[in-house]
């Protein structure tokens, strides 16, 4: 039976340029919102739906995450992802992960199978191998970079995927996955796998960010939004607007999706665009790139 409590919002990155056609991404994102809606209405936990949605975004090759990621300056693909369960604040993340098809599945394994929060580099890869996660045989043929190497400012140089969801039990969850920013140095890690920066979920709000990760870390975007609401009594709208303004004050570009425990949705961005789709309060599916 359909519930009007469940919500889902996803993004396909802040790197949307006005002269490009995003109809494939929009159609794909809408399909994933529909699938997520059906799962949530069937009683699936928000955490599962977030992982499934992000895994599908990664696998599509349509965004700068998973299969669509771009290599670092040394030509190596190093991917980051994180996942958080609001009610328990359990969290798992991987950084600079090489050689695995789905960073979000690796983040989930860190959450569920270790006592740690974040595994990086070779250790993350060794753990993912022990967990039997799908490996990439040949990065040269497996990756299909979704975007050309950046020209045209910061907003063309980013592109991440993320999802936030609220399930029938009232639980929030959030996740984010990325190939990082174009032209990054080997070993560079952005906001995506950092809980409280590029991703956060507690019992107040669930947040997933996209944009210039350094500034999202410096503004502690995920935690700042949740704490403005929890300790400052701000609405989701006010908290997200004020926090993104801090990113802007640091000369950072990007955006975020956020969902409150009450089911409110906010999707602000200061970049030229942000690909996104959502399941609204009336059960309607929306989508936009700008
Ligand atoms: N925030 C990501 C990072 O800095 C990039 C992006 O959102 O496109 O790694």
CSV table of N, CA and C in Angstrom, one decimal, residues 157-257:
chain,number,residue,atom,x,y,z
A,157,UNK,N,33.6,20.6,-13.5
A,157,UNK,CA,34.6,19.7,-13.1
A,157,UNK,C,34.2,18.8,-12.0
A,158,UNK,N,32.9,18.8,-11.7
A,158,UNK,CA,32.4,18.0,-10.6
A,158,UNK,C,31.3,17.2,-11.1
A,159,UNK,N,30.9,16.2,-10.3
A,159,UNK,CA,29.8,15.3,-10.7
A,159,UNK,C,29.8,14.1,-9.8
A,160,UNK,N,28.9,14.0,-8.9
A,160,UNK,CA,28.9,13.0,-7.9
A,160,UNK,C,27.5,12.4,-7.9
A,161,UNK,N,27.2,11.3,-7.3
A,161,UNK,CA,25.9,10.9,-7.1
A,161,UNK,C,25.6,10.7,-5.6
A,162,UNK,N,24.3,10.9,-5.3
A,162,UNK,CA,23.9,10.8,-3.9
A,162,UNK,C,22.4,10.5,-3.8
A,163,UNK,N,22.0,10.0,-2.6
A,163,UNK,CA,20.6,9.7,-2.4
A,163,UNK,C,20.3,9.9,-0.9
A,164,UNK,N,19.2,10.4,-0.6
A,164,UNK,CA,18.7,10.4,0.8
A,164,UNK,C,17.3,9.9,0.8
A,165,UNK,N,16.9,9.1,1.8
A,165,UNK,CA,15.6,8.5,1.9
A,165,UNK,C,15.0,8.5,3.3
A,166,UNK,N,13.7,8.5,3.3
A,166,UNK,CA,12.9,8.3,4.6
A,166,UNK,C,12.0,7.2,4.4
A,167,UNK,N,12.1,6.2,5.3
A,167,UNK,CA,11.2,5.0,5.1
A,167,UNK,C,10.0,5.0,6.0
A,168,UNK,N,9.2,4.0,5.9
A,168,UNK,CA,7.9,4.0,6.6
A,168,UNK,C,8.0,4.0,8.1
A,169,UNK,N,9.2,3.5,8.6
A,169,UNK,CA,9.4,3.5,10.0
A,169,UNK,C,9.9,4.9,10.5
A,170,UNK,N,10.1,5.8,9.6
A,170,UNK,CA,10.6,7.1,10.0
A,170,UNK,C,12.1,7.2,10.0
A,171,UNK,N,12.8,6.2,9.6
A,171,UNK,CA,14.3,6.2,9.5
A,171,UNK,C,14.8,7.0,8.3
A,172,UNK,N,15.8,7.8,8.5
A,172,UNK,CA,16.5,8.5,7.5
A,172,UNK,C,17.8,7.8,7.1
A,173,UNK,N,18.2,7.8,5.9
A,173,UNK,CA,19.6,7.3,5.5
A,173,UNK,C,20.1,8.2,4.4
A,174,UNK,N,21.4,8.3,4.3
A,174,UNK,CA,22.0,9.1,3.2
A,174,UNK,C,23.3,8.4,2.7
A,175,UNK,N,23.6,8.6,1.4
A,175,UNK,CA,24.8,8.1,0.9
A,175,UNK,C,25.3,9.0,-0.3
A,176,UNK,N,26.6,8.9,-0.6
A,176,UNK,CA,27.2,9.7,-1.6
A,176,UNK,C,28.3,8.9,-2.2
A,177,UNK,N,28.5,9.0,-3.6
A,177,UNK,CA,29.6,8.3,-4.2
A,177,UNK,C,30.2,9.1,-5.3
A,178,UNK,N,31.5,9.1,-5.5
A,178,UNK,CA,32.1,10.0,-6.5
A,178,UNK,C,33.4,9.5,-7.0
A,179,UNK,N,33.8,10.0,-8.2
A,179,UNK,CA,35.1,9.9,-8.8
A,179,UNK,C,36.0,11.0,-8.4
A,180,UNK,N,35.4,12.0,-7.6
A,180,UNK,CA,36.1,13.2,-7.2
A,180,UNK,C,36.1,14.3,-8.2
A,181,UNK,N,37.0,15.2,-8.0
A,181,UNK,CA,37.1,16.4,-9.0
A,181,UNK,C,38.1,16.1,-10.1
A,182,UNK,N,37.9,16.7,-11.2
A,182,UNK,CA,38.8,16.5,-12.4
A,182,UNK,C,40.2,17.0,-12.0
A,183,UNK,N,41.2,16.3,-12.5
A,183,UNK,CA,42.5,16.8,-12.4
A,183,UNK,C,43.0,16.7,-11.0
A,184,UNK,N,42.4,15.8,-10.1
A,184,UNK,CA,42.8,15.7,-8.7
A,184,UNK,C,44.2,15.0,-8.6
A,185,UNK,N,44.9,15.4,-7.6
A,185,UNK,CA,46.2,14.7,-7.3
A,185,UNK,C,46.0,13.3,-6.9
A,186,UNK,N,46.9,12.4,-7.2
A,186,UNK,CA,46.8,11.1,-6.6
A,186,UNK,C,46.7,11.1,-5.1
A,187,UNK,N,45.7,10.4,-4.5
A,187,UNK,CA,45.6,10.4,-3.1
A,187,UNK,C,44.6,11.5,-2.6
A,188,UNK,N,44.2,12.4,-3.4
A,188,UNK,CA,43.3,13.4,-3.0
A,188,UNK,C,41.9,12.8,-2.6
A,189,UNK,N,41.4,13.2,-1.4
A,189,UNK,CA,40.1,12.8,-0.9
A,189,UNK,C,39.3,14.0,-0.7
A,190,UNK,N,38.1,14.0,-1.2
A,190,UNK,CA,37.2,15.2,-1.0
A,190,UNK,C,36.2,15.0,0.1
A,191,UNK,N,35.1,15.6,0.0
A,191,UNK,CA,34.1,15.6,1.1
A,191,UNK,C,33.2,14.4,1.1
A,192,UNK,N,33.2,13.7,-0.1
A,192,UNK,CA,32.2,12.6,-0.2
A,192,UNK,C,32.3,11.5,0.8
A,193,UNK,N,33.5,11.0,1.2
A,193,UNK,CA,33.5,9.9,2.2
A,193,UNK,C,33.7,10.5,3.6
A,194,UNK,N,33.5,11.8,3.8
A,194,UNK,CA,33.7,12.3,5.1
A,194,UNK,C,32.4,12.6,5.8
A,195,UNK,N,32.0,11.8,6.8
A,195,UNK,CA,30.7,12.0,7.4
A,195,UNK,C,30.7,13.4,8.1
A,196,UNK,N,29.6,14.1,7.9
A,196,UNK,CA,29.6,15.5,8.5
A,196,UNK,C,30.0,16.5,7.4
A,197,UNK,N,30.6,16.1,6.4
A,197,UNK,CA,31.0,17.0,5.3
A,197,UNK,C,30.1,16.7,4.1
A,198,UNK,N,30.5,15.8,3.2
A,198,UNK,CA,29.7,15.5,2.0
A,198,UNK,C,28.5,14.6,2.2
A,199,UNK,N,28.3,14.2,3.4
A,199,UNK,CA,27.2,13.2,3.7
A,199,UNK,C,26.9,13.2,5.2
A,200,UNK,N,25.6,13.1,5.5
A,200,UNK,CA,25.3,13.0,6.9
A,200,UNK,C,23.9,12.4,7.1
A,201,UNK,N,23.6,11.7,8.1
A,201,UNK,CA,22.2,11.3,8.4
A,201,UNK,C,22.2,11.1,10.0
A,202,UNK,N,21.2,11.7,10.6
A,202,UNK,CA,20.8,11.4,12.0
A,202,UNK,C,19.3,11.4,12.1
A,203,UNK,N,18.8,11.6,13.3
A,203,UNK,CA,17.3,11.5,13.3
A,203,UNK,C,16.6,12.9,13.0
A,204,UNK,N,17.4,13.9,12.6
A,204,UNK,CA,16.9,15.2,12.2
A,204,UNK,C,16.9,15.3,10.7
A,205,UNK,N,17.9,15.0,10.0
A,205,UNK,CA,18.0,15.2,8.6
A,205,UNK,C,19.0,14.2,7.9
A,206,UNK,N,18.8,14.1,6.6
A,206,UNK,CA,19.8,13.3,5.8
A,206,UNK,C,20.2,14.2,4.7
A,207,UNK,N,21.5,14.2,4.4
A,207,UNK,CA,22.1,15.2,3.5
A,207,UNK,C,23.1,14.5,2.6
A,208,UNK,N,23.1,14.8,1.3
A,208,UNK,CA,24.2,14.4,0.4
A,208,UNK,C,24.6,15.6,-0.5
A,209,UNK,N,25.9,15.8,-0.6
A,209,UNK,CA,26.4,17.0,-1.2
A,209,UNK,C,27.1,16.7,-2.5
A,210,UNK,N,27.3,17.7,-3.3
A,210,UNK,CA,28.1,17.6,-4.6
A,210,UNK,C,28.7,19.0,-4.9
A,211,UNK,N,29.9,19.0,-5.3
A,211,UNK,CA,30.6,20.3,-5.6
A,211,UNK,C,32.0,20.2,-5.3
A,212,UNK,N,32.6,21.3,-5.1
A,212,UNK,CA,34.1,21.4,-4.7
A,212,UNK,C,34.3,20.9,-3.3
A,213,UNK,N,34.7,19.7,-3.2
A,213,UNK,CA,34.7,19.0,-1.9
A,213,UNK,C,35.5,19.7,-0.8
A,214,UNK,N,36.6,20.4,-1.2
A,214,UNK,CA,37.4,21.0,-0.2
A,214,UNK,C,36.6,22.1,0.6
A,215,UNK,N,35.8,22.8,-0.1
A,215,UNK,CA,35.0,23.8,0.6
A,215,UNK,C,33.8,23.2,1.4
A,216,UNK,N,33.3,22.1,0.9
A,216,UNK,CA,32.3,21.4,1.7
A,216,UNK,C,32.9,20.8,3.0
A,217,UNK,N,34.1,20.4,2.9
A,217,UNK,CA,34.8,19.9,4.2
A,217,UNK,C,35.0,21.1,5.1
A,218,UNK,N,35.5,22.2,4.5
A,218,UNK,CA,35.8,23.4,5.4
A,218,UNK,C,34.5,24.0,6.0
A,219,UNK,N,33.4,23.8,5.4
A,219,UNK,CA,32.1,24.3,6.0
A,219,UNK,C,31.4,23.2,6.8
A,220,UNK,N,31.9,22.0,6.8
A,220,UNK,CA,31.3,20.9,7.6
A,220,UNK,C,29.8,20.9,7.2
A,221,UNK,N,29.5,20.8,5.9
A,221,UNK,CA,28.2,21.0,5.4
A,221,UNK,C,27.1,20.1,6.0
A,222,UNK,N,27.4,18.8,5.9
A,222,UNK,CA,26.4,17.8,6.4
A,222,UNK,C,26.0,18.0,7.9
A,223,UNK,N,27.0,18.1,8.7
A,223,UNK,CA,26.8,18.3,10.1
A,223,UNK,C,26.3,19.7,10.4
A,224,UNK,N,26.7,20.7,9.7
A,224,UNK,CA,26.3,22.0,10.0
A,224,UNK,C,24.8,22.1,9.8
A,225,UNK,N,24.3,21.5,8.7
A,225,UNK,CA,22.8,21.6,8.4
A,225,UNK,C,22.0,20.9,9.6
A,226,UNK,N,22.5,19.7,9.9
A,226,UNK,CA,21.7,18.9,10.9
A,226,UNK,C,21.8,19.7,12.3
A,227,UNK,N,22.9,20.2,12.6
A,227,UNK,CA,23.1,20.9,13.9
A,227,UNK,C,22.4,22.2,14.0
A,228,UNK,N,22.3,22.9,12.8
A,228,UNK,CA,21.5,24.2,12.8
A,228,UNK,C,20.1,23.8,13.1
A,229,UNK,N,19.6,22.7,12.6
A,229,UNK,CA,18.2,22.3,12.9
A,229,UNK,C,18.1,21.8,14.3
A,230,UNK,N,19.0,21.0,14.7
A,230,UNK,CA,18.8,20.4,16.1
A,230,UNK,C,19.0,21.3,17.2
A,231,UNK,N,20.1,22.1,17.1
A,231,UNK,CA,20.5,23.0,18.2
A,231,UNK,C,20.0,24.4,18.0
A,232,UNK,N,19.9,24.8,16.7
A,232,UNK,CA,19.5,26.1,16.4
A,232,UNK,C,18.0,26.3,16.1
A,233,UNK,N,17.3,25.2,16.1
A,233,UNK,CA,15.8,25.2,15.8
A,233,UNK,C,15.5,25.7,14.4
A,234,UNK,N,16.5,25.7,13.5
A,234,UNK,CA,16.2,26.2,12.1
A,234,UNK,C,15.4,25.2,11.3
A,235,UNK,N,14.6,25.7,10.3
A,235,UNK,CA,14.0,24.8,9.4
A,235,UNK,C,15.0,24.2,8.4
A,236,UNK,N,14.6,23.1,7.8
A,236,UNK,CA,15.5,22.5,6.8
A,236,UNK,C,15.9,23.6,5.7
A,237,UNK,N,14.9,24.3,5.3
A,237,UNK,CA,15.1,25.4,4.3
A,237,UNK,C,16.1,26.4,4.7
A,238,UNK,N,15.9,26.9,5.9
A,238,UNK,CA,16.9,27.9,6.5
A,238,UNK,C,18.3,27.4,6.7
A,239,UNK,N,18.3,26.1,7.2
A,239,UNK,CA,19.6,25.5,7.5
A,239,UNK,C,20.4,25.2,6.3
A,240,UNK,N,19.7,24.8,5.2
A,240,UNK,CA,20.5,24.4,4.0
A,240,UNK,C,20.9,25.7,3.3
A,241,UNK,N,20.0,26.7,3.3
A,241,UNK,CA,20.4,28.0,2.6
A,241,UNK,C,21.6,28.6,3.3
A,242,UNK,N,21.5,28.7,4.6
A,242,UNK,CA,22.6,29.4,5.3
A,242,UNK,C,23.9,28.6,5.2
A,243,UNK,N,23.9,27.3,5.2
A,243,UNK,CA,25.1,26.5,5.1
A,243,UNK,C,25.7,26.6,3.7
A,244,UNK,N,24.8,26.5,2.7
A,244,UNK,CA,25.4,26.7,1.3
A,244,UNK,C,26.0,28.1,1.1
A,245,UNK,N,25.4,29.1,1.8
A,245,UNK,CA,26.0,30.4,1.7
A,245,UNK,C,27.4,30.4,2.3
A,246,UNK,N,27.7,29.6,3.3
A,246,UNK,CA,29.0,29.5,3.8
A,246,UNK,C,30.0,28.9,2.8
A,247,UNK,N,29.5,27.9,2.1
A,247,UNK,CA,30.3,27.3,1.0
A,247,UNK,C,30.6,28.4,0.0
A,248,UNK,N,29.6,29.2,-0.4
A,248,UNK,CA,29.8,30.3,-1.3
A,248,UNK,C,30.8,31.3,-0.8
A,249,UNK,N,30.7,31.6,0.4
A,249,UNK,CA,31.6,32.6,1.0
A,249,UNK,C,33.1,32.1,1.0
A,250,UNK,N,33.2,30.8,0.9
A,250,UNK,CA,34.6,30.2,0.7
A,250,UNK,C,34.9,30.1,-0.7
A,251,UNK,N,34.1,30.7,-1.6
A,251,UNK,CA,34.3,30.6,-3.0
A,251,UNK,C,34.1,29.2,-3.6
A,252,UNK,N,33.3,28.4,-2.8
A,252,UNK,CA,33.0,27.0,-3.3
A,252,UNK,C,31.7,27.0,-4.1
A,253,UNK,N,31.7,26.1,-5.1
A,253,UNK,CA,30.5,25.9,-5.9
A,253,UNK,C,30.0,24.5,-5.7
A,254,UNK,N,28.6,24.4,-5.7
A,254,UNK,CA,28.1,23.0,-5.7
A,254,UNK,C,26.6,23.1,-5.1
A,255,UNK,N,26.2,22.0,-4.6
A,255,UNK,CA,24.8,22.0,-4.1
A,255,UNK,C,24.6,20.7,-3.2
A,256,UNK,N,23.4,20.5,-2.8
A,256,UNK,CA,23.1,19.4,-1.9
A,256,UNK,C,21.7,19.0,-2.0
A,257,UNK,N,21.4,17.8,-1.6
A,257,UNK,CA,20.0,17.4,-1.4
A,257,UNK,C,19.8,17.1,0.1
